[in-house]
């Protein structure tokens, strides 16, 4: 996918603005408690919505829309993320995203043998900082979060992933 210099500048500006908005709203709620995490959902690599993480990445990232859930009780977007290489190798992760704090968590990883392996003691990690997760950050910016808020619905999230300009004013 090729981008014009003006669109790259605009994307960079939007990404930096999103970072500032997240930082502004990333005040930890001392009363917050994560709901019980559902088991990893089924996913279909044939139905992935692909999105670009980095123009220089050798991996292609995608999310099966059927795996996405938005928990209003704890404000977490949960999904199955698939990273595929040109050789066909895949990394599959079941993750959660807290839009209000700009954090993500990996709950489980899918093995080549077709089984989920739960992460022991998963922890929330920042989307920004020294070792950010580029795929989780890009997923949040591409539609999984509406700045620091949850998306209105899974359908709205998927529409934004499929059309990065959805909902943006000219």
CSV table of N, CA and C in Angstrom, one decimal:
chain,number,residue,atom,x,y,z
A,1,UNK,N,0.9,-1.2,0.0
A,1,UNK,CA,0.0,0.0,0.0
A,1,UNK,C,0.9,1.2,0.0
A,2,UNK,N,0.7,2.1,-0.9
A,2,UNK,CA,1.5,3.3,-1.0
A,2,UNK,C,0.7,4.5,-0.5
A,3,UNK,N,1.4,5.4,0.2
A,3,UNK,CA,0.8,6.6,0.8
A,3,UNK,C,1.5,7.8,0.2
A,4,UNK,N,0.7,8.9,0.0
A,4,UNK,CA,1.3,10.1,-0.5
A,4,UNK,C,1.9,10.8,0.8
A,5,UNK,N,2.9,11.7,0.6
A,5,UNK,CA,3.6,12.4,1.7
A,5,UNK,C,2.5,13.1,2.5
A,6,UNK,N,1.6,13.8,1.9
A,6,UNK,CA,0.6,14.6,2.7
A,6,UNK,C,-0.2,13.6,3.6
A,7,UNK,N,-0.6,12.5,3.1
A,7,UNK,CA,-1.4,11.6,3.9
A,7,UNK,C,-0.6,11.0,5.0
A,8,UNK,N,0.7,10.7,4.8
A,8,UNK,CA,1.6,10.3,5.8
A,8,UNK,C,1.7,11.3,6.9
A,9,UNK,N,1.8,12.6,6.5
A,9,UNK,CA,1.9,13.7,7.5
A,9,UNK,C,0.6,13.7,8.3
A,10,UNK,N,-0.5,13.6,7.6
A,10,UNK,CA,-1.8,13.7,8.3
A,10,UNK,C,-2.0,12.5,9.3
A,11,UNK,N,-1.6,11.3,8.8
A,11,UNK,CA,-1.7,10.2,9.7
A,11,UNK,C,-0.8,10.3,11.0
A,12,UNK,N,0.4,10.8,10.7
A,12,UNK,CA,1.4,11.1,11.9
A,12,UNK,C,0.8,12.1,12.8
A,13,UNK,N,0.2,13.1,12.3
A,13,UNK,CA,-0.5,14.1,13.2
A,13,UNK,C,-1.6,13.5,14.0
A,14,UNK,N,-2.5,12.8,13.3
A,14,UNK,CA,-3.6,12.1,14.0
A,14,UNK,C,-3.1,11.2,15.1
A,15,UNK,N,-2.0,10.4,14.8
A,15,UNK,CA,-1.5,9.4,15.7
A,15,UNK,C,-0.9,10.2,17.0
A,16,UNK,N,-0.3,11.3,16.7
A,16,UNK,CA,0.3,12.0,17.9
A,16,UNK,C,-0.8,12.7,18.7
A,17,UNK,N,-1.9,13.2,18.0
A,17,UNK,CA,-3.0,13.7,18.7
A,17,UNK,C,-3.7,12.6,19.6
A,18,UNK,N,-3.8,11.4,19.0
A,18,UNK,CA,-4.4,10.3,19.7
A,18,UNK,C,-3.6,10.0,21.0
A,19,UNK,N,-2.3,10.0,20.9
A,19,UNK,CA,-1.4,9.8,22.0
A,19,UNK,C,-1.7,10.8,23.1
A,20,UNK,N,-1.8,12.1,22.7
A,20,UNK,CA,-2.1,13.1,23.7
A,20,UNK,C,-3.4,12.9,24.4
A,21,UNK,N,-4.4,12.6,23.6
A,21,UNK,CA,-5.7,12.3,24.2
A,21,UNK,C,-5.7,11.2,25.2
A,22,UNK,N,-5.0,10.1,24.8
A,22,UNK,CA,-4.9,8.9,25.7
A,22,UNK,C,-4.2,9.3,27.0
A,23,UNK,N,-3.1,10.0,26.8
A,23,UNK,CA,-2.4,10.4,28.0
A,23,UNK,C,-3.3,11.3,28.9
A,24,UNK,N,-4.1,12.2,28.4
A,24,UNK,CA,-4.9,13.0,29.2
A,24,UNK,C,-6.0,12.2,29.9
A,25,UNK,N,-6.5,11.2,29.3
A,25,UNK,CA,-7.6,10.4,30.0
A,25,UNK,C,-7.1,9.2,30.7
A,26,UNK,N,-5.8,8.9,30.7
A,26,UNK,CA,-5.2,7.7,31.3
A,26,UNK,C,-5.1,7.8,32.8
A,27,UNK,N,-6.1,8.3,33.5
A,27,UNK,CA,-6.1,8.3,34.9
A,27,UNK,C,-6.6,7.0,35.5
A,28,UNK,N,-5.8,6.3,36.2
A,28,UNK,CA,-6.3,5.0,36.7
A,28,UNK,C,-7.4,5.2,37.7
A,29,UNK,N,-8.4,4.4,37.5
A,29,UNK,CA,-9.6,4.4,38.4
A,29,UNK,C,-9.3,3.3,39.5
A,30,UNK,N,-9.1,3.8,40.7
A,30,UNK,CA,-8.7,2.9,41.8
A,30,UNK,C,-9.8,1.9,42.1
A,31,UNK,N,-11.1,2.2,41.7
A,31,UNK,CA,-12.2,1.2,41.9
A,31,UNK,C,-12.4,0.2,40.8
A,32,UNK,N,-11.7,0.4,39.7
A,32,UNK,CA,-11.9,-0.5,38.5
A,32,UNK,C,-11.4,-1.9,38.8
A,33,UNK,N,-12.2,-2.8,38.3
A,33,UNK,CA,-11.9,-4.2,38.5
A,33,UNK,C,-12.3,-4.9,37.2
A,34,UNK,N,-11.4,-5.7,36.6
A,34,UNK,CA,-11.7,-6.4,35.4
A,34,UNK,C,-12.7,-7.5,35.6
A,35,UNK,N,-13.6,-7.7,34.7
A,35,UNK,CA,-14.6,-8.7,34.8
A,35,UNK,C,-13.9,-10.1,34.5
A,36,UNK,N,-14.6,-11.1,34.8
A,36,UNK,CA,-14.1,-12.4,34.5
A,36,UNK,C,-13.9,-12.5,33.0
A,37,UNK,N,-12.7,-13.0,32.6
A,37,UNK,CA,-12.3,-13.0,31.2
A,37,UNK,C,-12.9,-14.3,30.6
A,38,UNK,N,-13.7,-14.1,29.5
A,38,UNK,CA,-14.2,-15.3,28.8
A,38,UNK,C,-13.1,-16.1,28.2
A,39,UNK,N,-13.3,-17.4,27.9
A,39,UNK,CA,-12.3,-18.2,27.3
A,39,UNK,C,-12.0,-17.6,25.9
A,40,UNK,N,-10.9,-17.9,25.3
A,40,UNK,CA,-10.6,-17.5,24.0
A,40,UNK,C,-11.6,-17.9,23.0
A,41,UNK,N,-12.1,-17.0,22.1
A,41,UNK,CA,-13.1,-17.4,21.2
A,41,UNK,C,-12.5,-18.1,20.0
A,42,UNK,N,-13.4,-18.7,19.2
A,42,UNK,CA,-13.0,-19.4,17.9
A,42,UNK,C,-12.7,-18.2,17.0
A,43,UNK,N,-11.8,-18.5,16.0
A,43,UNK,CA,-11.5,-17.5,15.0
A,43,UNK,C,-11.3,-18.2,13.7
A,44,UNK,N,-11.4,-17.5,12.6
A,44,UNK,CA,-11.3,-18.0,11.2
A,44,UNK,C,-10.4,-17.1,10.5
A,45,UNK,N,-9.2,-17.6,10.1
A,45,UNK,CA,-8.2,-16.8,9.4
A,45,UNK,C,-8.7,-16.4,8.0
A,46,UNK,N,-9.7,-17.1,7.5
A,46,UNK,CA,-10.2,-16.7,6.2
A,46,UNK,C,-11.1,-15.5,6.3
A,47,UNK,N,-11.5,-15.0,7.5
A,47,UNK,CA,-12.4,-13.9,7.6
A,47,UNK,C,-11.7,-12.7,8.3
A,48,UNK,N,-10.4,-12.7,8.3
A,48,UNK,CA,-9.7,-11.6,9.0
A,48,UNK,C,-9.9,-10.3,8.3
A,49,UNK,N,-10.1,-9.2,9.1
A,49,UNK,CA,-10.0,-7.9,8.6
A,49,UNK,C,-8.6,-7.4,8.8
A,50,UNK,N,-7.9,-7.2,7.7
A,50,UNK,CA,-6.5,-6.9,7.7
A,50,UNK,C,-6.3,-5.4,7.9
A,51,UNK,N,-5.3,-5.0,8.6
A,51,UNK,CA,-5.0,-3.6,8.8
A,51,UNK,C,-3.5,-3.4,8.9
A,52,UNK,N,-3.0,-2.3,8.4
A,52,UNK,CA,-1.5,-2.0,8.4
A,52,UNK,C,-1.0,-1.6,9.7
A,53,UNK,N,0.0,-2.2,10.2
A,53,UNK,CA,0.6,-1.8,11.5
A,53,UNK,C,1.8,-0.9,11.2
A,54,UNK,N,2.6,-1.2,10.3
A,54,UNK,CA,3.8,-0.4,9.9
A,54,UNK,C,4.1,-0.7,8.5
A,55,UNK,N,4.4,0.3,7.7
A,55,UNK,CA,4.8,0.1,6.3
A,55,UNK,C,6.0,-0.8,6.1
A,56,UNK,N,6.8,-0.8,7.1
A,56,UNK,CA,8.1,-1.6,7.1
A,56,UNK,C,7.9,-3.0,7.7
A,57,UNK,N,6.8,-3.4,8.1
A,57,UNK,CA,6.6,-4.7,8.8
A,57,UNK,C,6.5,-5.8,7.8
A,58,UNK,N,7.2,-6.9,8.1
A,58,UNK,CA,7.1,-8.1,7.2
A,58,UNK,C,5.9,-8.9,7.6
A,59,UNK,N,5.2,-8.5,8.7
A,59,UNK,CA,4.0,-9.3,9.1
A,59,UNK,C,2.7,-8.6,8.6
A,60,UNK,N,1.7,-9.4,8.4
A,60,UNK,CA,0.4,-8.9,8.1
A,60,UNK,C,-0.5,-9.2,9.3
A,61,UNK,N,-1.2,-8.1,9.8
A,61,UNK,CA,-2.0,-8.3,11.0
A,61,UNK,C,-3.5,-8.2,10.6
A,62,UNK,N,-4.3,-9.1,11.3
A,62,UNK,CA,-5.7,-9.1,11.1
A,62,UNK,C,-6.5,-9.5,12.3
A,63,UNK,N,-7.8,-9.2,12.3
A,63,UNK,CA,-8.6,-9.6,13.4
A,63,UNK,C,-9.9,-10.2,12.8
A,64,UNK,N,-10.4,-11.4,13.3
A,64,UNK,CA,-11.6,-11.9,12.9
A,64,UNK,C,-12.7,-11.2,13.6
A,65,UNK,N,-13.6,-10.5,12.9
A,65,UNK,CA,-14.7,-9.7,13.6
A,65,UNK,C,-15.5,-10.5,14.5
A,66,UNK,N,-15.7,-11.8,14.3
A,66,UNK,CA,-16.5,-12.7,15.2
A,66,UNK,C,-15.8,-12.9,16.5
A,67,UNK,N,-14.5,-12.6,16.6
A,67,UNK,CA,-13.8,-12.8,17.9
A,67,UNK,C,-13.8,-11.5,18.8
A,68,UNK,N,-14.3,-10.4,18.2
A,68,UNK,CA,-14.3,-9.2,19.0
A,68,UNK,C,-15.5,-9.1,19.9
A,69,UNK,N,-15.2,-8.7,21.2
A,69,UNK,CA,-16.3,-8.4,22.1
A,69,UNK,C,-16.0,-7.0,22.8
A,70,UNK,N,-17.0,-6.3,23.2
A,70,UNK,CA,-16.9,-5.1,23.9
A,70,UNK,C,-17.6,-5.2,25.2
A,71,UNK,N,-16.8,-5.2,26.3
A,71,UNK,CA,-17.4,-5.4,27.6
A,71,UNK,C,-17.7,-4.0,28.2
A,72,UNK,N,-19.0,-3.7,28.3
A,72,UNK,CA,-19.4,-2.4,28.9
A,72,UNK,C,-19.1,-2.4,30.4
A,73,UNK,N,-19.1,-3.6,31.1
A,73,UNK,CA,-19.0,-3.7,32.5
A,73,UNK,C,-17.6,-3.3,33.0
A,74,UNK,N,-16.6,-3.6,32.2
A,74,UNK,CA,-15.2,-3.3,32.6
A,74,UNK,C,-14.5,-2.4,31.6
A,75,UNK,N,-15.2,-2.1,30.5
A,75,UNK,CA,-14.6,-1.2,29.5
A,75,UNK,C,-13.4,-1.8,28.7
A,76,UNK,N,-13.5,-3.1,28.5
A,76,UNK,CA,-12.4,-3.8,27.8
A,76,UNK,C,-12.9,-4.4,26.4
A,77,UNK,N,-12.1,-4.1,25.4
A,77,UNK,CA,-12.3,-4.7,24.1
A,77,UNK,C,-11.5,-5.9,24.0
A,78,UNK,N,-12.1,-7.1,23.8
A,78,UNK,CA,-11.3,-8.4,23.7
A,78,UNK,C,-11.4,-8.9,22.2
A,79,UNK,N,-10.3,-9.5,21.8
A,79,UNK,CA,-10.2,-9.9,20.3
A,79,UNK,C,-9.1,-10.9,20.2
A,80,UNK,N,-9.2,-11.6,19.0
A,80,UNK,CA,-8.1,-12.5,18.6
A,80,UNK,C,-7.3,-11.8,17.5
A,81,UNK,N,-6.0,-11.6,17.7
A,81,UNK,CA,-5.1,-10.9,16.8
A,81,UNK,C,-4.3,-12.0,16.1
A,82,UNK,N,-4.2,-11.9,14.8
A,82,UNK,CA,-3.4,-12.9,14.0
A,82,UNK,C,-2.3,-12.1,13.2
A,83,UNK,N,-1.1,-12.5,13.4
A,83,UNK,CA,0.0,-11.9,12.7
A,83,UNK,C,0.6,-13.0,11.8
A,84,UNK,N,0.6,-12.8,10.5
A,84,UNK,CA,1.1,-13.8,9.5
A,84,UNK,C,2.3,-13.3,8.8
A,85,UNK,N,3.2,-14.2,8.6
A,85,UNK,CA,4.4,-13.9,7.8
A,85,UNK,C,4.2,-14.3,6.4
A,86,UNK,N,5.1,-13.9,5.5
A,86,UNK,CA,5.0,-14.3,4.0
A,86,UNK,C,5.2,-15.8,3.9
A,87,UNK,N,5.9,-16.4,4.8
A,87,UNK,CA,6.1,-17.9,4.7
A,87,UNK,C,4.9,-18.7,5.2
A,88,UNK,N,3.9,-18.0,5.8
A,88,UNK,CA,2.7,-18.7,6.3
A,88,UNK,C,2.7,-18.9,7.8
A,89,UNK,N,3.8,-18.6,8.4
A,89,UNK,CA,3.8,-18.8,9.9
A,89,UNK,C,2.9,-17.7,10.5
A,90,UNK,N,2.2,-18.2,11.6
A,90,UNK,CA,1.3,-17.3,12.3
A,90,UNK,C,1.5,-17.2,13.8
A,91,UNK,N,1.3,-16.0,14.3
A,91,UNK,CA,1.3,-15.8,15.8
A,91,UNK,C,-0.2,-15.4,16.0
A,92,UNK,N,-0.8,-16.1,16.9
A,92,UNK,CA,-2.2,-15.8,17.2
A,92,UNK,C,-2.3,-15.5,18.7
A,93,UNK,N,-2.9,-14.4,19.1
A,93,UNK,CA,-3.0,-14.0,20.5
A,93,UNK,C,-4.5,-13.5,20.8
A,94,UNK,N,-4.9,-13.9,22.0
A,94,UNK,CA,-6.2,-13.5,22.5
A,94,UNK,C,-5.8,-12.3,23.5
A,95,UNK,N,-6.3,-11.1,23.2
A,95,UNK,CA,-5.9,-9.9,23.9
A,95,UNK,C,-7.1,-9.1,24.4
A,96,UNK,N,-6.8,-8.2,25.3
A,96,UNK,CA,-7.8,-7.2,25.7
A,96,UNK,C,-7.1,-5.8,25.6
A,97,UNK,N,-8.0,-4.8,25.4
A,97,UNK,CA,-7.6,-3.4,25.2
A,97,UNK,C,-8.4,-2.5,26.1
A,98,UNK,N,-7.8,-1.7,27.0
A,98,UNK,CA,-8.5,-0.7,27.8
A,98,UNK,C,-8.3,0.6,27.2
A,99,UNK,N,-9.3,1.1,26.5
A,99,UNK,CA,-9.2,2.4,25.8
A,99,UNK,C,-9.0,3.5,26.8
A,100,UNK,N,-9.6,3.4,27.9
A,100,UNK,CA,-9.6,4.6,28.9
A,100,UNK,C,-8.2,4.8,29.5
A,101,UNK,N,-7.4,3.8,29.5
A,101,UNK,CA,-6.0,3.9,30.1
A,101,UNK,C,-4.9,3.7,29.1
A,102,UNK,N,-5.3,3.3,27.8
A,102,UNK,CA,-4.2,3.1,26.8
A,102,UNK,C,-3.4,1.9,27.2
A,103,UNK,N,-4.0,0.8,27.6
A,103,UNK,CA,-3.3,-0.4,27.9
A,103,UNK,C,-3.8,-1.6,27.2
A,104,UNK,N,-3.0,-2.7,27.1
A,104,UNK,CA,-3.5,-3.9,26.5
A,104,UNK,C,-2.9,-5.1,27.3
A,105,UNK,N,-3.5,-6.2,27.2
A,105,UNK,CA,-3.1,-7.4,27.9
A,105,UNK,C,-3.2,-8.6,27.0
A,106,UNK,N,-2.3,-9.5,27.0
A,106,UNK,CA,-2.4,-10.8,26.3
A,106,UNK,C,-2.8,-11.9,27.2
A,107,UNK,N,-4.0,-12.5,26.9
A,107,UNK,CA,-4.5,-13.5,27.8
A,107,UNK,C,-4.0,-14.9,27.4
A,108,UNK,N,-3.9,-15.1,26.1
A,108,UNK,CA,-3.5,-16.5,25.7
A,108,UNK,C,-2.9,-16.4,24.3
A,109,UNK,N,-2.1,-17.5,24.0
A,109,UNK,CA,-1.5,-17.6,22.7
A,109,UNK,C,-1.9,-19.0,22.1
A,110,UNK,N,-2.1,-19.0,20.8
A,110,UNK,CA,-2.6,-20.2,20.0
A,110,UNK,C,-1.4,-20.9,19.5
A,111,UNK,N,-1.3,-22.2,19.8
A,111,UNK,CA,-0.1,-23.0,19.4
A,111,UNK,C,-0.3,-23.5,18.0
A,112,UNK,N,0.8,-23.9,17.3
A,112,UNK,CA,0.6,-24.5,16.0
A,112,UNK,C,-0.2,-25.8,16.0
A,113,UNK,N,-0.2,-26.4,17.2
A,113,UNK,CA,-1.0,-27.7,17.3
A,113,UNK,C,-2.5,-27.4,17.5
A,114,UNK,N,-2.9,-26.2,17.5
A,114,UNK,CA,-4.3,-25.9,17.5
A,114,UNK,C,-4.9,-25.7,18.9
A,115,UNK,N,-4.1,-25.4,19.9
A,115,UNK,CA,-4.6,-25.3,21.3
A,115,UNK,C,-4.2,-23.9,21.8
A,116,UNK,N,-5.1,-23.4,22.7
A,116,UNK,CA,-4.8,-22.1,23.4
A,116,UNK,C,-3.9,-22.4,24.6
A,117,UNK,N,-2.9,-21.6,24.8
A,117,UNK,CA,-2.1,-21.7,26.0
A,117,UNK,C,-2.3,-20.4,26.8
A,118,UNK,N,-2.9,-20.5,27.9
A,118,UNK,CA,-3.2,-19.3,28.7
A,118,UNK,C,-1.9,-18.7,29.3
A,119,UNK,N,-1.8,-17.4,29.2
A,119,UNK,CA,-0.6,-16.7,29.8
A,119,UNK,C,-0.8,-16.7,31.3
A,120,UNK,N,0.3,-17.1,32.0
A,120,UNK,CA,0.2,-17.2,33.5
A,120,UNK,C,0.4,-15.7,34.0
A,121,UNK,N,-0.6,-15.3,34.8
A,121,UNK,CA,-0.5,-14.0,35.4
A,121,UNK,C,-0.4,-12.8,34.3
A,122,UNK,N,-1.3,-12.7,33.4
A,122,UNK,CA,-1.2,-11.6,32.4
A,122,UNK,C,-1.3,-10.3,33.1
A,123,UNK,N,-0.6,-9.3,32.5
A,123,UNK,CA,-0.6,-8.0,33.1
A,123,UNK,C,-0.9,-6.9,32.1
A,124,UNK,N,-1.5,-5.8,32.5
A,124,UNK,CA,-1.8,-4.7,31.6
A,124,UNK,C,-0.5,-4.0,31.3
A,125,UNK,N,-0.3,-3.7,30.0
A,125,UNK,CA,1.0,-3.0,29.6
A,125,UNK,C,0.6,-1.8,28.8
A,126,UNK,N,1.3,-0.7,28.9
A,126,UNK,CA,1.0,0.5,28.2
A,126,UNK,C,1.1,0.4,26.7
A,127,UNK,N,0.3,1.0,25.9
A,127,UNK,CA,0.4,1.0,24.5
A,127,UNK,C,1.5,1.9,24.0
A,128,UNK,N,1.9,2.9,24.9
A,128,UNK,CA,2.9,3.9,24.6
A,128,UNK,C,4.1,3.6,25.5
A,129,UNK,N,5.2,4.1,25.2
A,129,UNK,CA,6.4,4.0,26.1
A,129,UNK,C,7.6,3.3,25.4
A,130,UNK,N,8.5,2.8,26.2
A,130,UNK,CA,9.7,2.2,25.7
A,130,UNK,C,9.5,1.0,24.8
A,131,UNK,N,8.6,0.1,25.2
A,131,UNK,CA,8.4,-1.1,24.5
A,131,UNK,C,6.9,-1.3,24.1
A,132,UNK,N,6.4,-0.4,23.3
A,132,UNK,CA,5.0,-0.5,23.0
A,132,UNK,C,4.7,-1.7,22.1
A,133,UNK,N,3.5,-2.1,22.1
A,133,UNK,CA,3.0,-3.2,21.2
A,133,UNK,C,2.4,-2.5,20.0
A,134,UNK,N,3.2,-2.5,18.9
A,134,UNK,CA,2.7,-1.8,17.7
A,134,UNK,C,1.4,-2.3,17.2
A,135,UNK,N,1.2,-3.6,17.2
A,135,UNK,CA,-0.1,-4.1,16.7
A,135,UNK,C,-1.3,-3.7,17.5
A,136,UNK,N,-1.1,-3.7,18.8
A,136,UNK,CA,-2.2,-3.3,19.7
A,136,UNK,C,-2.5,-1.8,19.6
A,137,UNK,N,-1.4,-1.0,19.6
A,137,UNK,CA,-1.6,0.4,19.4
A,137,UNK,C,-2.3,0.7,18.1
A,138,UNK,N,-1.8,0.1,17.0
A,138,UNK,CA,-2.5,0.4,15.7
A,138,UNK,C,-3.9,-0.1,15.7
A,139,UNK,N,-4.2,-1.2,16.3
A,139,UNK,CA,-5.6,-1.7,16.3
A,139,UNK,C,-6.5,-0.7,17.1
A,140,UNK,N,-6.0,-0.2,18.2
A,140,UNK,CA,-6.7,0.8,19.0
A,140,UNK,C,-7.0,2.0,18.1
A,141,UNK,N,-5.9,2.5,17.5
A,141,UNK,CA,-6.1,3.8,16.7
A,141,UNK,C,-6.9,3.5,15.4
A,142,UNK,N,-6.9,2.3,14.9
A,142,UNK,CA,-7.6,2.0,13.6
A,142,UNK,C,-9.1,1.8,13.9
A,143,UNK,N,-9.6,1.7,15.1
A,143,UNK,CA,-11.0,1.6,15.3
A,143,UNK,C,-11.4,0.9,16.6
A,144,UNK,N,-10.5,0.2,17.3
A,144,UNK,CA,-10.9,-0.5,18.5
A,144,UNK,C,-11.2,0.5,19.6
A,145,UNK,N,-10.7,1.7,19.6
A,145,UNK,CA,-11.0,2.7,20.6
A,145,UNK,C,-11.4,4.0,19.8
A,146,UNK,N,-12.2,4.7,20.5
A,146,UNK,CA,-12.6,6.1,20.0
A,146,UNK,C,-11.9,7.0,20.9
A,147,UNK,N,-10.6,7.3,20.6
A,147,UNK,CA,-9.7,8.0,21.5
A,147,UNK,C,-9.7,7.2,22.8
A,148,UNK,N,-10.1,7.7,23.9
A,148,UNK,CA,-10.1,7.0,25.2
A,148,UNK,C,-11.4,6.3,25.5
A,149,UNK,N,-12.3,6.3,24.6
A,149,UNK,CA,-13.6,5.7,24.8
A,149,UNK,C,-13.7,4.4,24.0
A,150,UNK,N,-14.7,3.6,24.5
A,150,UNK,CA,-15.0,2.3,23.7
A,150,UNK,C,-15.7,2.7,22.4
A,151,UNK,N,-15.6,1.9,21.4
A,151,UNK,CA,-16.4,2.1,20.2
A,151,UNK,C,-17.8,1.8,20.5
A,152,UNK,N,-18.7,2.4,19.7
A,152,UNK,CA,-20.2,2.2,20.0
A,152,UNK,C,-20.6,0.8,19.9
A,153,UNK,N,-20.0,0.0,18.9
A,153,UNK,CA,-20.4,-1.4,18.7
A,153,UNK,C,-19.3,-2.1,18.0
A,154,UNK,N,-19.4,-3.4,17.9
A,154,UNK,CA,-18.4,-4.2,17.2
A,154,UNK,C,-18.6,-3.8,15.7
A,155,UNK,N,-19.8,-3.6,15.2
A,155,UNK,CA,-20.0,-3.3,13.8
A,155,UNK,C,-19.3,-1.9,13.5
A,156,UNK,N,-19.4,-0.9,14.4
A,156,UNK,CA,-18.8,0.4,14.2
A,156,UNK,C,-17.2,0.2,14.2
A,157,UNK,N,-16.7,-0.7,15.0
A,157,UNK,CA,-15.3,-0.9,15.1
A,157,UNK,C,-14.8,-1.5,13.8
A,158,UNK,N,-15.5,-2.5,13.3
A,158,UNK,CA,-15.2,-3.2,12.0
A,158,UNK,C,-15.2,-2.3,10.9
A,159,UNK,N,-16.3,-1.4,10.8
A,159,UNK,CA,-16.4,-0.4,9.7
A,159,UNK,C,-15.2,0.5,9.7
A,160,UNK,N,-14.7,0.9,10.9
A,160,UNK,CA,-13.5,1.8,11.0
A,160,UNK,C,-12.3,1.1,10.6
A,161,UNK,N,-12.2,-0.2,10.9
A,161,UNK,CA,-11.0,-1.0,10.5
A,161,UNK,C,-10.9,-1.2,9.0
A,162,UNK,N,-12.1,-1.4,8.4
A,162,UNK,CA,-12.2,-1.6,6.9
A,162,UNK,C,-12.0,-0.3,6.2
A,163,UNK,N,-12.3,0.8,6.8
A,163,UNK,CA,-12.2,2.1,6.1
A,163,UNK,C,-11.6,3.1,7.1
A,164,UNK,N,-10.3,3.3,7.1
A,164,UNK,CA,-9.6,4.1,8.1
A,164,UNK,C,-10.2,5.6,8.1
A,165,UNK,N,-10.8,6.0,7.0
A,165,UNK,CA,-11.3,7.4,6.9
A,165,UNK,C,-12.8,7.5,7.4
A,166,UNK,N,-13.4,6.3,7.9
A,166,UNK,CA,-14.7,6.3,8.4
A,166,UNK,C,-14.8,7.2,9.6
A,167,UNK,N,-15.8,8.1,9.6
A,167,UNK,CA,-16.1,8.9,10.7
A,167,UNK,C,-15.1,10.1,10.8
A,168,UNK,N,-14.2,10.3,9.9
A,168,UNK,CA,-13.3,11.4,10.0
A,168,UNK,C,-13.8,12.6,9.1
A,169,UNK,N,-13.7,13.8,9.6
A,169,UNK,CA,-14.1,14.9,8.8
A,169,UNK,C,-13.0,15.4,7.9
A,170,UNK,N,-13.4,15.9,6.7
A,170,UNK,CA,-12.4,16.2,5.7
A,170,UNK,C,-11.6,17.5,6.1
